[in-house]
Amino acid sequence: MRDLASRLPSSPGFWRSPLRGRRFTAVLGLVLLVGVTVLFVTGLLSYAAYNPGLDPVNDKTPDKGILGFYLFAWPAGPAWLYRLNQGVHVTLGLTLIPVLLAKLWSVVPRLFTLPPVRSLAHGLERISLLLLVGGGLFQFVTGVLNVQLDYVFPGSFYPLHFYGAWVFFAAFVVHVALKMPIALRALRTLRDERADDLAAPRPDPPTVSRRGALWLVGGGSLLMFVTNAGRSFDGPLRETAVLSPHGGPEPGNGPNGFQINKTAAYVGIDPAETREDAWRLVVTGRTGTVRLGRAELLDMEQYSAALPIACVEGWSTSDQWWRGVRLRDLAARVGFEDDPPDVFVESLQRHGAFRSGALRANQVADARSLLALSVNGETLSLDHGYPARIIVPAAPGVLNTKWVTRMTFGDLG
């Protein structure tokens, strides 16, 4: 019976790796402390960039309640703000995967300790640990699937990732409060391994040192960084992003040869609807409704802006030269000469999320915010939004609506 018990995961003798120990776990934990905090902050900023309080169409978590306390009007500059924030959020999340897996491996014996609950305080700690591990794995898995454009999980990514983040971070804060003193003591002192409850009582002979194991984890994180970060750049660096759907060379040549997420065919755009004799932009505001064809839009004063496109999956383009009509000039056509308000934008898109989107007044008022008709000196291609698309500085890519057919100016709340 004693020999059988030693072969069960609940027995300390079952775990024989000489690498486990408080100092090893503490180093990984401190890296995650910094990294997860940055992930949480950039995640909140990413959500705020959608201006979810503006109009229900932008908000994919309508019942968030007090969890929406941090929301504010997303600024229209600098133009690279969302590109930087989302690039950091996604790239850091992928880079931390080896650290997270190593940390979970280092403490896995504790999941099998008996009795499972020794006191009320210990029971609360175990619940927080369950939420921490489950929430962490859920956030990283759904995030990776979203980055890979592989929506295999049930339900919308936005509310799942939003609520999962709050559950995970709440458990993370509790765990840090409970374990930080222990981690700091482990880092400050050379503890007696016999008093180390994470160290194996009868370890196998080492094949690598703990320092070597940490270097191995760091190497894995570096590999994740190198094979993913390049999608936030153009040129040779993009070709290093071999694990990213938008890595590799640009999808074509010429002025329209830069990245997109979804083609016109994928979202159900009928090319016949975009012909100059068929398409009209309907603009509604304080003084009524006007209908403008492409020729009439081209007759209005044209402006240019150098702006990137950045998406929630973490990929982005460099600045493209867009040219078209300022949003605030379109607002002026329907009675908002001096005070452009919010705008609700609708697309010809047949299906999929963000067939429409809303922009705040500060975004409409920015001189770089355009209803673009051309890019890099050439008429927009159909996949890039012909006959007209929105381009706004610092906004998530999905709010730069393509194939625009209707714009309604007014206070959206």
Short mmCIF file of C-alpha atoms in Angstrom, two decimals:
data_model
loop_
_atom_site.label_atom_id
_atom_site.label_comp_id
_atom_site.label_asym_id
_atom_site.label_seq_id
_atom_site.Cartn_x
_atom_site.Cartn_y
_atom_site.Cartn_z
CA MET A 1 0.00 0.00 0.00
CA ARG A 2 2.82 2.41 0.88
CA ASP A 3 4.49 1.69 -2.48
CA LEU A 4 1.18 2.31 -4.29
CA ALA A 5 0.64 5.59 -2.43
CA SER A 6 4.07 6.84 -3.51
CA ARG A 7 3.01 6.40 -7.12
CA LEU A 8 -0.02 8.69 -6.75
CA PRO A 9 0.18 12.41 -7.68
CA SER A 10 -0.88 13.29 -4.13
CA SER A 11 2.39 11.83 -2.82
CA PRO A 12 5.37 14.22 -2.58
CA GLY A 13 7.56 11.40 -3.85
CA PHE A 14 5.64 11.29 -7.12
CA TRP A 15 7.18 14.59 -8.27
CA ARG A 16 10.89 14.04 -8.88
CA SER A 17 12.06 16.98 -10.96
CA PRO A 18 15.03 18.77 -9.33
CA LEU A 19 14.02 22.05 -11.03
CA ARG A 20 10.99 22.82 -8.92
CA GLY A 21 11.49 25.17 -6.03
CA ARG A 22 10.28 28.42 -4.57
CA ARG A 23 12.99 30.56 -6.14
CA PHE A 24 12.35 29.13 -9.62
CA THR A 25 8.59 29.70 -9.24
CA ALA A 26 9.12 33.18 -7.76
CA VAL A 27 11.18 34.37 -10.75
CA LEU A 28 8.52 33.20 -13.18
CA GLY A 29 5.80 34.71 -11.00
CA LEU A 30 7.43 38.15 -10.94
CA VAL A 31 7.77 38.13 -14.74
CA LEU A 32 4.07 37.31 -14.98
CA LEU A 33 3.22 39.97 -12.40
CA VAL A 34 4.64 42.68 -14.65
CA GLY A 35 3.51 41.13 -17.94
CA VAL A 36 -0.07 40.34 -16.94
CA THR A 37 -0.51 43.83 -15.48
CA VAL A 38 0.58 45.36 -18.80
CA LEU A 39 -1.74 42.96 -20.64
CA PHE A 40 -4.69 43.98 -18.48
CA VAL A 41 -4.07 47.71 -18.91
CA THR A 42 -3.56 47.49 -22.68
CA GLY A 43 -6.64 45.25 -22.90
CA LEU A 44 -8.76 47.88 -21.15
CA LEU A 45 -7.37 50.55 -23.46
CA SER A 46 -8.10 48.38 -26.48
CA TYR A 47 -11.70 48.00 -25.38
CA ALA A 48 -11.99 51.73 -24.70
CA ALA A 49 -10.77 52.42 -28.26
CA TYR A 50 -14.07 51.04 -29.54
CA ASN A 51 -15.96 53.79 -27.66
CA PRO A 52 -18.46 51.16 -26.48
CA GLY A 53 -20.45 53.74 -24.53
CA LEU A 54 -21.17 55.67 -27.71
CA ASP A 55 -23.75 53.47 -29.39
CA PRO A 56 -24.93 49.88 -28.90
CA VAL A 57 -23.51 48.89 -32.27
CA ASN A 58 -19.96 49.34 -30.95
CA ASP A 59 -20.53 47.57 -27.65
CA LYS A 60 -20.23 43.79 -27.74
CA THR A 61 -20.67 43.52 -23.94
CA PRO A 62 -23.90 45.48 -23.33
CA ASP A 63 -24.44 44.20 -19.78
CA LYS A 64 -21.02 45.09 -18.41
CA GLY A 65 -22.46 47.36 -15.68
CA ILE A 66 -19.85 48.83 -13.35
CA LEU A 67 -17.08 47.09 -15.30
CA GLY A 68 -17.39 49.90 -17.83
CA PHE A 69 -16.34 52.55 -15.31
CA TYR A 70 -13.00 53.22 -17.01
CA LEU A 71 -14.42 54.08 -20.44
CA PHE A 72 -13.65 57.50 -21.92
CA ALA A 73 -13.70 59.23 -25.27
CA TRP A 74 -10.90 57.62 -27.26
CA PRO A 75 -8.53 60.28 -28.63
CA ALA A 76 -7.95 60.78 -32.35
CA GLY A 77 -4.21 61.06 -31.94
CA PRO A 78 -1.45 60.29 -32.14
CA ALA A 79 -2.37 58.31 -35.24
CA TRP A 80 -0.29 55.30 -34.15
CA LEU A 81 -1.86 55.06 -30.66
CA TYR A 82 -4.07 52.01 -31.27
CA ARG A 83 -1.40 50.40 -33.42
CA LEU A 84 1.09 50.60 -30.56
CA ASN A 85 -1.37 49.58 -27.84
CA GLN A 86 -2.74 46.54 -29.66
CA GLY A 87 0.66 45.49 -30.95
CA VAL A 88 1.99 45.47 -27.38
CA HIS A 89 -1.10 43.66 -26.06
CA VAL A 90 -1.07 40.81 -28.57
CA THR A 91 2.70 40.40 -28.94
CA LEU A 92 3.28 40.45 -25.18
CA GLY A 93 0.48 37.94 -24.65
CA LEU A 94 2.07 35.51 -27.09
CA THR A 95 5.53 36.12 -25.65
CA LEU A 96 4.33 35.25 -22.14
CA ILE A 97 2.92 31.84 -23.11
CA PRO A 98 6.15 29.90 -22.31
CA VAL A 99 6.42 31.74 -18.98
CA LEU A 100 2.82 30.92 -18.08
CA LEU A 101 3.23 27.24 -18.98
CA ALA A 102 6.48 27.01 -17.00
CA LYS A 103 4.86 28.66 -13.99
CA LEU A 104 1.92 26.24 -14.08
CA TRP A 105 4.32 23.30 -14.41
CA SER A 106 6.34 24.51 -11.44
CA VAL A 107 3.35 24.47 -9.07
CA VAL A 108 1.38 21.52 -10.44
CA PRO A 109 2.17 19.29 -7.38
CA ARG A 110 0.11 21.66 -5.24
CA LEU A 111 -3.00 20.85 -7.23
CA PHE A 112 -2.86 17.27 -5.86
CA THR A 113 -2.02 17.94 -2.20
CA LEU A 114 -4.24 16.29 0.41
CA PRO A 115 -6.45 17.20 2.09
CA PRO A 116 -7.64 19.54 -0.68
CA VAL A 117 -9.02 22.03 1.87
CA ARG A 118 -7.42 22.45 5.30
CA SER A 119 -9.25 25.55 6.50
CA LEU A 120 -11.61 28.29 5.33
CA ALA A 121 -8.67 30.52 4.36
CA HIS A 122 -7.03 27.63 2.50
CA GLY A 123 -10.32 26.89 0.74
CA LEU A 124 -10.61 30.48 -0.45
CA GLU A 125 -7.02 30.33 -1.68
CA ARG A 126 -7.77 27.13 -3.62
CA ILE A 127 -10.83 28.74 -5.25
CA SER A 128 -8.80 31.77 -6.26
CA LEU A 129 -6.13 29.43 -7.65
CA LEU A 130 -8.75 27.54 -9.66
CA LEU A 131 -10.06 30.81 -11.12
CA LEU A 132 -6.51 31.99 -11.77
CA VAL A 133 -5.40 28.88 -13.64
CA GLY A 134 -8.69 28.38 -15.49
CA GLY A 135 -9.06 32.07 -16.28
CA GLY A 136 -5.46 32.39 -17.43
CA LEU A 137 -5.70 29.41 -19.76
CA PHE A 138 -9.06 30.63 -21.09
CA GLN A 139 -7.73 34.13 -21.82
CA PHE A 140 -4.59 32.93 -23.53
CA VAL A 141 -6.39 30.26 -25.59
CA THR A 142 -9.19 32.56 -26.79
CA GLY A 143 -6.66 35.31 -27.49
CA VAL A 144 -4.46 33.01 -29.58
CA LEU A 145 -7.47 31.72 -31.52
CA ASN A 146 -8.58 35.28 -32.22
CA VAL A 147 -5.09 36.26 -33.41
CA GLN A 148 -5.11 33.22 -35.71
CA LEU A 149 -8.53 34.25 -37.10
CA ASP A 150 -9.80 30.84 -36.02
CA TYR A 151 -13.10 31.51 -34.23
CA VAL A 152 -13.79 27.97 -33.06
CA PHE A 153 -15.00 28.90 -29.56
CA PRO A 154 -18.76 29.30 -28.96
CA GLY A 155 -20.12 32.83 -28.72
CA SER A 156 -18.56 36.16 -29.60
CA PHE A 157 -14.89 36.73 -28.80
CA TYR A 158 -15.51 40.21 -27.40
CA PRO A 159 -17.71 39.41 -24.34
CA LEU A 160 -15.90 36.14 -23.68
CA HIS A 161 -12.50 37.81 -23.56
CA PHE A 162 -13.83 40.86 -21.70
CA TYR A 163 -15.48 38.99 -18.83
CA GLY A 164 -12.76 36.36 -18.77
CA ALA A 165 -10.20 39.14 -18.28
CA TRP A 166 -12.01 40.47 -15.22
CA VAL A 167 -12.35 37.01 -13.64
CA PHE A 168 -8.71 36.21 -14.33
CA PHE A 169 -7.37 39.55 -13.11
CA ALA A 170 -9.46 39.48 -9.92
CA ALA A 171 -8.04 36.03 -9.09
CA PHE A 172 -4.59 37.27 -10.09
CA VAL A 173 -4.78 40.18 -7.62
CA VAL A 174 -5.86 37.85 -4.79
CA HIS A 175 -3.08 35.40 -5.64
CA VAL A 176 -0.45 38.16 -5.72
CA ALA A 177 -1.61 39.50 -2.35
CA LEU A 178 -1.33 36.04 -0.81
CA LYS A 179 1.93 34.94 -2.42
CA MET A 180 3.99 38.11 -2.89
CA PRO A 181 5.59 38.02 0.62
CA ILE A 182 6.59 34.39 0.08
CA ALA A 183 7.99 35.11 -3.38
CA LEU A 184 10.06 38.06 -2.15
CA ARG A 185 11.50 36.04 0.73
CA ALA A 186 12.39 33.24 -1.69
CA LEU A 187 14.25 35.69 -3.92
CA ARG A 188 16.09 37.40 -1.07
CA THR A 189 17.31 34.33 0.73
CA LEU A 190 19.04 31.05 -0.13
CA ARG A 191 16.52 28.80 1.48
CA ASP A 192 17.20 25.32 2.80
CA GLU A 193 15.75 23.08 0.10
CA ARG A 194 14.38 20.77 2.77
CA ALA A 195 12.09 23.60 3.88
CA ASP A 196 11.05 24.34 0.33
CA ASP A 197 7.55 22.89 -0.12
CA LEU A 198 7.86 23.04 -3.92
CA ALA A 199 11.15 21.16 -4.08
CA ALA A 200 11.04 17.39 -4.60
CA PRO A 201 11.99 15.53 -1.39
CA ARG A 202 13.79 12.83 -3.42
CA PRO A 203 14.71 14.54 -6.70
CA ASP A 204 16.11 12.76 -9.71
CA PRO A 205 19.66 13.66 -10.81
CA PRO A 206 19.62 17.04 -12.59
CA THR A 207 20.12 17.22 -16.34
CA VAL A 208 19.93 21.01 -16.45
CA SER A 209 20.28 23.69 -13.80
CA ARG A 210 17.44 25.95 -12.73
CA ARG A 211 19.26 28.84 -14.34
CA GLY A 212 19.46 26.84 -17.54
CA ALA A 213 15.74 26.09 -17.31
CA LEU A 214 15.01 29.81 -16.95
CA TRP A 215 17.16 30.50 -20.00
CA LEU A 216 15.16 27.84 -21.87
CA VAL A 217 11.87 29.53 -20.93
CA GLY A 218 13.32 32.90 -21.95
CA GLY A 219 14.43 31.41 -25.27
CA GLY A 220 10.91 30.13 -25.88
CA SER A 221 9.50 33.60 -25.18
CA LEU A 222 12.05 35.16 -27.51
CA LEU A 223 11.06 32.69 -30.23
CA MET A 224 7.39 33.60 -29.78
CA PHE A 225 8.29 37.29 -30.00
CA VAL A 226 10.39 36.93 -33.14
CA THR A 227 7.84 34.77 -34.96
CA ASN A 228 4.91 37.09 -34.23
CA ALA A 229 6.01 40.70 -33.69
CA GLY A 230 6.83 41.37 -37.33
CA ARG A 231 3.19 41.68 -38.37
CA SER A 232 3.15 45.11 -36.72
CA PHE A 233 5.75 46.31 -39.22
CA ASP A 234 6.29 46.39 -42.96
CA GLY A 235 9.21 45.22 -45.06
CA PRO A 236 11.55 42.36 -44.09
CA LEU A 237 10.35 42.24 -40.46
CA ARG A 238 6.85 41.20 -41.55
CA GLU A 239 8.28 38.07 -43.14
CA THR A 240 9.59 36.94 -39.73
CA ALA A 241 6.01 36.65 -38.41
CA VAL A 242 5.69 33.04 -39.54
CA LEU A 243 3.13 32.15 -36.84
CA SER A 244 0.82 35.04 -37.71
CA PRO A 245 -1.88 35.01 -40.39
CA HIS A 246 -0.79 38.45 -41.59
CA GLY A 247 2.91 37.71 -41.57
CA GLY A 248 4.84 37.27 -44.78
CA PRO A 249 4.98 39.61 -47.76
CA GLU A 250 2.22 42.04 -48.65
CA PRO A 251 -0.76 40.44 -50.48
CA GLY A 252 -0.11 42.00 -53.86
CA ASN A 253 1.65 44.84 -55.61
CA GLY A 254 0.80 48.45 -56.29
CA PRO A 255 -0.93 51.16 -54.26
CA ASN A 256 -3.66 48.81 -53.01
CA GLY A 257 -1.22 46.01 -52.18
CA PHE A 258 -1.43 46.09 -48.39
CA GLN A 259 -3.11 43.91 -45.77
CA ILE A 260 -6.83 43.39 -45.30
CA ASN A 261 -8.81 41.11 -43.01
CA LYS A 262 -11.84 40.31 -45.14
CA THR A 263 -12.38 40.54 -48.88
CA ALA A 264 -15.46 42.02 -50.53
CA ALA A 265 -16.54 38.56 -51.68
CA TYR A 266 -16.21 37.14 -48.15
CA VAL A 267 -18.64 39.67 -46.65
CA GLY A 268 -21.11 39.49 -49.54
CA ILE A 269 -20.46 42.70 -51.45
CA ASP A 270 -22.13 42.66 -54.88
CA PRO A 271 -19.85 44.60 -57.29
CA ALA A 272 -22.92 45.77 -59.21
CA GLU A 273 -23.97 47.81 -56.15
CA THR A 274 -20.69 49.72 -56.18
CA ARG A 275 -20.88 50.96 -59.78
CA GLU A 276 -20.98 54.73 -60.17
CA ASP A 277 -24.45 54.65 -61.70
CA ALA A 278 -25.83 52.55 -58.82
CA TRP A 279 -24.05 53.68 -55.65
CA ARG A 280 -25.02 56.74 -53.63
CA LEU A 281 -23.85 57.90 -50.24
CA VAL A 282 -26.82 58.91 -48.08
CA VAL A 283 -25.90 61.58 -45.52
CA THR A 284 -28.44 62.58 -42.86
CA GLY A 285 -28.21 65.33 -40.27
CA ARG A 286 -29.79 68.41 -38.73
CA THR A 287 -31.06 69.91 -42.01
CA GLY A 288 -32.19 66.71 -43.69
CA THR A 289 -30.72 64.18 -46.10
CA VAL A 290 -28.45 64.52 -49.13
CA ARG A 291 -27.42 61.84 -51.62
CA LEU A 292 -23.98 62.04 -53.17
CA GLY A 293 -22.43 59.97 -55.94
CA ARG A 294 -18.69 59.44 -56.31
CA ALA A 295 -18.46 62.23 -58.88
CA GLU A 296 -20.09 64.67 -56.47
CA LEU A 297 -17.76 63.59 -53.66
CA LEU A 298 -14.76 64.06 -55.94
CA ASP A 299 -16.00 67.57 -56.72
CA MET A 300 -15.80 68.47 -53.03
CA GLU A 301 -12.49 69.71 -51.63
CA GLN A 302 -10.11 66.76 -51.26
CA TYR A 303 -7.71 66.23 -48.37
CA SER A 304 -4.91 63.75 -47.72
CA ALA A 305 -3.78 61.98 -44.56
CA ALA A 306 -1.04 59.43 -43.87
CA LEU A 307 -2.61 56.86 -41.54
CA PRO A 308 -2.06 53.19 -40.64
CA ILE A 309 -4.66 50.48 -40.23
CA ALA A 310 -4.41 48.49 -36.99
CA CYS A 311 -6.66 45.58 -36.01
CA VAL A 312 -7.60 43.91 -32.76
CA GLU A 313 -5.67 40.77 -33.80
CA GLY A 314 -2.47 42.81 -33.41
CA TRP A 315 -1.49 43.22 -37.07
CA SER A 316 -1.10 46.63 -38.66
CA THR A 317 0.12 48.37 -41.78
CA SER A 318 2.48 51.26 -42.10
CA ASP A 319 1.04 54.67 -43.02
CA GLN A 320 -0.88 54.68 -46.28
CA TRP A 321 -1.67 57.92 -48.11
CA TRP A 322 -5.45 58.30 -48.10
CA ARG A 323 -7.31 61.00 -50.01
CA GLY A 324 -10.95 61.99 -49.85
CA VAL A 325 -13.52 64.22 -48.15
CA ARG A 326 -13.17 65.22 -44.51
CA LEU A 327 -15.88 63.82 -42.24
CA ARG A 328 -16.43 67.25 -40.75
CA ASP A 329 -17.14 68.65 -44.25
CA LEU A 330 -19.81 66.02 -44.76
CA ALA A 331 -21.28 66.97 -41.37
CA ALA A 332 -21.35 70.59 -42.56
CA ARG A 333 -23.41 69.55 -45.61
CA VAL A 334 -26.24 68.50 -43.28
CA GLY A 335 -26.27 71.42 -40.86
CA PHE A 336 -23.26 70.93 -38.56
CA GLU A 337 -20.93 73.66 -39.84
CA ASP A 338 -19.17 74.50 -36.58
CA ASP A 339 -19.88 71.60 -34.26
CA PRO A 340 -19.58 68.20 -35.95
CA PRO A 341 -21.33 65.57 -33.79
CA ASP A 342 -21.05 61.80 -33.54
CA VAL A 343 -21.74 59.79 -36.68
CA PHE A 344 -23.29 56.40 -37.31
CA VAL A 345 -21.79 54.73 -40.40
CA GLU A 346 -23.41 51.89 -42.35
CA SER A 347 -21.89 49.60 -44.96
CA LEU A 348 -23.01 47.58 -47.96
CA GLN A 349 -21.56 44.57 -46.12
CA ARG A 350 -24.06 41.72 -45.99
CA HIS A 351 -22.95 39.74 -42.96
CA GLY A 352 -20.40 39.60 -40.18
CA ALA A 353 -19.67 41.81 -37.18
CA PHE A 354 -19.27 45.59 -37.54
CA ARG A 355 -21.39 46.01 -40.65
CA SER A 356 -21.89 49.42 -39.09
CA GLY A 357 -19.98 51.50 -36.57
CA ALA A 358 -20.11 54.74 -34.63
CA LEU A 359 -17.48 57.45 -34.24
CA ARG A 360 -17.29 60.14 -31.58
CA ALA A 361 -17.49 63.84 -32.29
CA ASN A 362 -13.77 64.36 -31.58
CA GLN A 363 -12.97 61.76 -34.24
CA VAL A 364 -15.32 63.39 -36.76
CA ALA A 365 -13.80 66.82 -36.07
CA ASP A 366 -10.20 65.70 -36.65
CA ALA A 367 -8.90 67.05 -39.95
CA ARG A 368 -7.32 63.66 -40.76
CA SER A 369 -10.62 61.77 -40.52
CA LEU A 370 -11.72 61.09 -44.08
CA LEU A 371 -14.26 59.40 -46.24
CA ALA A 372 -11.47 58.04 -48.40
CA LEU A 373 -11.94 57.66 -52.15
CA SER A 374 -8.36 56.72 -53.07
CA VAL A 375 -5.20 55.40 -51.45
CA ASN A 376 -1.56 55.90 -52.39
CA GLY A 377 -2.59 57.85 -55.48
CA GLU A 378 -4.99 55.23 -56.88
CA THR A 379 -8.72 54.61 -56.63
CA LEU A 380 -9.63 52.26 -53.81
CA SER A 381 -9.82 48.61 -54.79
CA LEU A 382 -13.04 46.78 -54.02
CA ASP A 383 -11.37 44.83 -51.22
CA HIS A 384 -10.16 48.08 -49.65
CA GLY A 385 -13.64 49.59 -49.61
CA TYR A 386 -14.51 51.01 -53.03
CA PRO A 387 -16.46 53.21 -53.65
CA ALA A 388 -15.72 54.90 -50.29
CA ARG A 389 -14.46 53.98 -46.85
CA ILE A 390 -13.83 55.59 -43.48
CA ILE A 391 -10.27 56.18 -42.29
CA VAL A 392 -9.78 57.71 -38.83
CA PRO A 393 -6.54 58.20 -36.88
CA ALA A 394 -5.95 55.91 -33.87
CA ALA A 395 -9.20 53.94 -34.38
CA PRO A 396 -9.44 50.12 -34.46
CA GLY A 397 -9.55 48.76 -37.98
CA VAL A 398 -13.16 47.57 -37.75
CA LEU A 399 -14.34 51.15 -37.14
CA ASN A 400 -12.71 52.25 -40.42
CA THR A 401 -15.86 51.04 -42.18
CA LYS A 402 -15.53 49.93 -45.80
CA TRP A 403 -18.12 50.14 -48.61
CA VAL A 404 -19.89 53.02 -46.86
CA THR A 405 -23.46 53.60 -47.99
CA ARG A 406 -25.03 55.76 -45.25
CA MET A 407 -23.84 58.27 -42.65
CA THR A 408 -26.12 59.68 -39.95
CA PHE A 409 -24.75 62.64 -37.99
CA GLY A 410 -26.12 63.42 -34.52
CA ASP A 411 -25.62 62.85 -30.81
CA LEU A 412 -25.41 59.11 -30.19
CA GLY A 413 -25.11 59.36 -26.41
#
